[in-house]
PDB file of C-alpha atoms in Angstrom:
ATOM      1  CA  VAL A   1     -16.159  -5.989   1.207  1.00  0.00           C
ATOM      2  CA  ARG A   2     -14.403  -4.599  -1.786  1.00  0.00           C
ATOM      3  CA  LEU A   3     -10.983  -3.094  -2.341  1.00  0.00           C
ATOM      4  CA  VAL A   4      -9.758  -2.104  -5.690  1.00  0.00           C
ATOM      5  CA  GLU A   5      -5.999  -1.063  -6.318  1.00  0.00           C
ATOM      6  CA  SER A   6      -4.898   0.947  -9.292  1.00  0.00           C
ATOM      7  CA  GLY A   7      -1.898   2.957 -10.475  1.00  0.00           C
ATOM      8  CA  GLY A   8       0.726   0.336 -10.985  1.00  0.00           C
ATOM      9  CA  GLY A   9       2.922   0.185 -13.999  1.00  0.00           C
ATOM     10  CA  LEU A  10       6.426   0.050 -15.339  1.00  0.00           C
ATOM     11  CA  VAL A  11       9.002   2.592 -14.309  1.00  0.00           C
ATOM     12  CA  GLU A  12      12.734   2.909 -14.269  1.00  0.00           C
ATOM     13  CA  PRO A  13      14.738   2.958 -11.032  1.00  0.00           C
ATOM     14  CA  GLY A  14      14.563   6.311  -9.204  1.00  0.00           C
ATOM     15  CA  GLU A  15      11.186   7.073 -10.567  1.00  0.00           C
ATOM     16  CA  SER A  16       7.967   7.479  -8.627  1.00  0.00           C
ATOM     17  CA  LEU A  17       4.408   6.016  -8.633  1.00  0.00           C
ATOM     18  CA  THR A  18       1.198   6.664  -6.734  1.00  0.00           C
ATOM     19  CA  LEU A  19      -1.024   3.758  -6.010  1.00  0.00           C
ATOM     20  CA  SER A  20      -4.661   4.102  -5.039  1.00  0.00           C
ATOM     21  CA  CYS A  21      -7.266   1.900  -3.428  1.00  0.00           C
ATOM     22  CA  THR A  22     -10.841   2.433  -3.324  1.00  0.00           C
ATOM     23  CA  THR A  23     -12.999   0.566  -0.856  1.00  0.00           C
ATOM     24  CA  SER A  24     -16.657  -0.224  -0.130  1.00  0.00           C
ATOM     25  CA  GLY A  25     -18.672  -2.649   2.077  1.00  0.00           C
ATOM     26  CA  PHE A  26     -17.222  -1.676   5.350  1.00  0.00           C
ATOM     27  CA  ARG A  27     -16.856   1.374   7.718  1.00  0.00           C
ATOM     28  CA  PHE A  28     -13.716   2.770   6.089  1.00  0.00           C
ATOM     29  CA  ASP A  29     -13.344   5.573   8.623  1.00  0.00           C
ATOM     30  CA  ASP A  30     -13.138   3.060  11.525  1.00  0.00           C
ATOM     31  CA  GLU A  31     -10.714   0.836   9.776  1.00  0.00           C
ATOM     32  CA  TYR A  32      -6.851   0.545  10.117  1.00  0.00           C
ATOM     33  CA  MET A  33      -5.421   0.160   6.564  1.00  0.00           C
ATOM     34  CA  SER A  34      -2.349  -1.232   5.124  1.00  0.00           C
ATOM     35  CA  TRP A  35      -0.287  -1.795   1.916  1.00  0.00           C
ATOM     36  CA  LEU A  36       1.248  -5.156   1.266  1.00  0.00           C
ATOM     37  CA  ARG A  37       3.358  -6.544  -1.522  1.00  0.00           C
ATOM     38  CA  LYS A  38       4.316  -9.929  -3.090  1.00  0.00           C
ATOM     39  CA  ALA A  39       7.368 -10.099  -5.131  1.00  0.00           C
ATOM     40  CA  PRO A  40       7.992 -13.181  -7.451  1.00  0.00           C
ATOM     41  CA  GLY A  41       9.237 -16.142  -5.394  1.00  0.00           C
ATOM     42  CA  LYS A  42       8.679 -14.394  -2.064  1.00  0.00           C
ATOM     43  CA  GLY A  43       5.893 -14.311   0.472  1.00  0.00           C
ATOM     44  CA  LEU A  44       3.388 -11.586   1.194  1.00  0.00           C
ATOM     45  CA  GLU A  45       5.168  -8.564   2.803  1.00  0.00           C
ATOM     46  CA  TRP A  46       3.554  -5.950   4.992  1.00  0.00           C
ATOM     47  CA  ILE A  47       5.060  -2.509   4.133  1.00  0.00           C
ATOM     48  CA  VAL A  48       2.994   0.200   5.831  1.00  0.00           C
ATOM     49  CA  SER A  49      -0.061   0.862   7.834  1.00  0.00           C
ATOM     50  CA  ILE A  50      -2.180   3.912   8.807  1.00  0.00           C
ATOM     51  CA  VAL A  51      -4.673   4.522  11.722  1.00  0.00           C
ATOM     52  CA  PRO A  52      -8.236   5.357  10.944  1.00  0.00           C
ATOM     53  CA  GLY A  53      -7.711   9.060  11.613  1.00  0.00           C
ATOM     54  CA  GLY A  54      -4.580   9.254   9.320  1.00  0.00           C
ATOM     55  CA  HIS A  55      -2.410  10.756  11.919  1.00  0.00           C
ATOM     56  CA  VAL A  56      -0.184   7.777  12.748  1.00  0.00           C
ATOM     57  CA  THR A  57       1.529   5.667  10.305  1.00  0.00           C
ATOM     58  CA  HIS A  58       4.167   2.715  10.612  1.00  0.00           C
ATOM     59  CA  TYR A  59       6.568   1.704   7.910  1.00  0.00           C
ATOM     60  CA  ALA A  60       8.746  -1.274   7.213  1.00  0.00           C
ATOM     61  CA  ASP A  61      12.388  -0.541   7.183  1.00  0.00           C
ATOM     62  CA  SER A  62      12.578  -1.635   3.403  1.00  0.00           C
ATOM     63  CA  VAL A  63      10.389   1.408   2.324  1.00  0.00           C
ATOM     64  CA  LYS A  64      10.701   3.921   5.183  1.00  0.00           C
ATOM     65  CA  GLY A  65      11.724   7.329   3.826  1.00  0.00           C
ATOM     66  CA  ARG A  66      10.717   6.550   0.320  1.00  0.00           C
ATOM     67  CA  PHE A  67       7.097   5.566   0.585  1.00  0.00           C
ATOM     68  CA  THR A  68       4.222   7.590   2.038  1.00  0.00           C
ATOM     69  CA  ILE A  69       0.792   6.265   2.822  1.00  0.00           C
ATOM     70  CA  SER A  70      -2.215   8.553   3.044  1.00  0.00           C
ATOM     71  CA  ARG A  71      -5.932   8.264   3.143  1.00  0.00           C
ATOM     72  CA  ASN A  72      -9.071  10.235   2.374  1.00  0.00           C
ATOM     73  CA  ASN A  73     -11.961   9.000   4.521  1.00  0.00           C
ATOM     74  CA  ALA A  74     -14.424  11.026   2.689  1.00  0.00           C
ATOM     75  CA  ALA A  75     -13.560   9.127  -0.452  1.00  0.00           C
ATOM     76  CA  ASN A  76     -12.987   5.813   1.233  1.00  0.00           C
ATOM     77  CA  GLY A  77      -9.571   5.657  -0.264  1.00  0.00           C
ATOM     78  CA  VAL A  78      -6.010   4.885   0.772  1.00  0.00           C
ATOM     79  CA  TYR A  79      -2.828   5.806  -1.334  1.00  0.00           C
ATOM     80  CA  LEU A  80       0.650   5.008  -1.490  1.00  0.00           C
ATOM     81  CA  ARG A  81       3.254   7.418  -2.954  1.00  0.00           C
ATOM     82  CA  MET A  82       6.371   5.589  -3.865  1.00  0.00           C
ATOM     83  CA  ASN A  83       9.469   7.658  -4.546  1.00  0.00           C
ATOM     84  CA  ASP A  84      12.911   6.517  -5.606  1.00  0.00           C
ATOM     85  CA  LEU A  85      11.737   3.171  -6.666  1.00  0.00           C
ATOM     86  CA  LYS A  86      14.245   0.300  -6.725  1.00  0.00           C
ATOM     87  CA  ILE A  87      14.304  -2.852  -8.795  1.00  0.00           C
ATOM     88  CA  GLU A  88      13.683  -4.863  -5.658  1.00  0.00           C
ATOM     89  CA  ASP A  89      10.349  -2.972  -5.187  1.00  0.00           C
ATOM     90  CA  SER A  90       8.900  -4.818  -8.085  1.00  0.00           C
ATOM     91  CA  ALA A  91       5.925  -6.678  -6.852  1.00  0.00           C
ATOM     92  CA  VAL A  92       2.136  -6.940  -6.868  1.00  0.00           C
ATOM     93  CA  TYR A  93       0.900  -4.378  -4.354  1.00  0.00           C
ATOM     94  CA  TYR A  94      -2.263  -4.799  -2.346  1.00  0.00           C
ATOM     95  CA  CYS A  95      -4.250  -2.547   0.013  1.00  0.00           C
ATOM     96  CA  ALA A  96      -5.661  -4.487   2.946  1.00  0.00           C
ATOM     97  CA  ARG A  97      -7.595  -3.921   6.086  1.00  0.00           C
ATOM     98  CA  GLY A  98      -5.703  -4.056   9.317  1.00  0.00           C
ATOM     99  CA  TRP A  99      -2.618  -2.808  11.252  1.00  0.00           C
ATOM    100  CA  ILE A 100       0.762  -4.373  10.613  1.00  0.00           C
ATOM    101  CA  SER A 101      -0.806  -7.489   9.385  1.00  0.00           C
ATOM    102  CA  THR A 102      -0.993  -9.631   6.071  1.00  0.00           C
ATOM    103  CA  THR A 103      -4.181 -11.397   7.026  1.00  0.00           C
ATOM    104  CA  GLY A 104      -6.898  -8.823   6.446  1.00  0.00           C
ATOM    105  CA  ASP A 105      -9.196  -8.602   3.470  1.00  0.00           C
ATOM    106  CA  ARG A 106      -7.292  -7.289   0.425  1.00  0.00           C
ATOM    107  CA  GLY A 107      -7.848  -6.401  -3.123  1.00  0.00           C
ATOM    108  CA  GLN A 108      -6.759  -8.155  -6.329  1.00  0.00           C
ATOM    109  CA  GLY A 109      -3.523  -6.076  -6.439  1.00  0.00           C
ATOM    110  CA  THR A 110      -1.737  -3.837  -8.936  1.00  0.00           C
ATOM    111  CA  GLN A 111       1.552  -4.777 -10.536  1.00  0.00           C
ATOM    112  CA  VAL A 112       4.564  -2.470 -10.050  1.00  0.00           C
ATOM    113  CA  THR A 113       7.578  -3.179 -12.168  1.00  0.00           C
ATOM    114  CA  VAL A 114      10.767  -1.300 -11.781  1.00  0.00           C
ATOM    115  CA  SER A 115      13.322  -2.035 -14.523  1.00  0.00           C
ATOM    116  CA  SER A 116      15.994  -0.303 -16.557  1.00  0.00           C
TER     117      SER A 116
END
């Protein structure tokens, strides 16, 4: 099982980023997928999940209306579009297997820093 996140970086408040996650080693189109994040000094936080078919999603209140999850089953990829980023969104972001859970396999993470 392998998950590799990319797309993180340093942005200013209000800007946008899109994270990508490529996967291998499991049947991606059968898998529920999520994005998680871990901010300095805080625990691992679930933020969004998507069903295998991509037609149902569920967001944490902290990101609802600003972040959008999507997937491409042909490419074994899951994505996170993040708009209107806030300083409190600064964290290491992980893609993970599972539905509304922080316990599934996840990648090494990609750092997102929001700072003016």
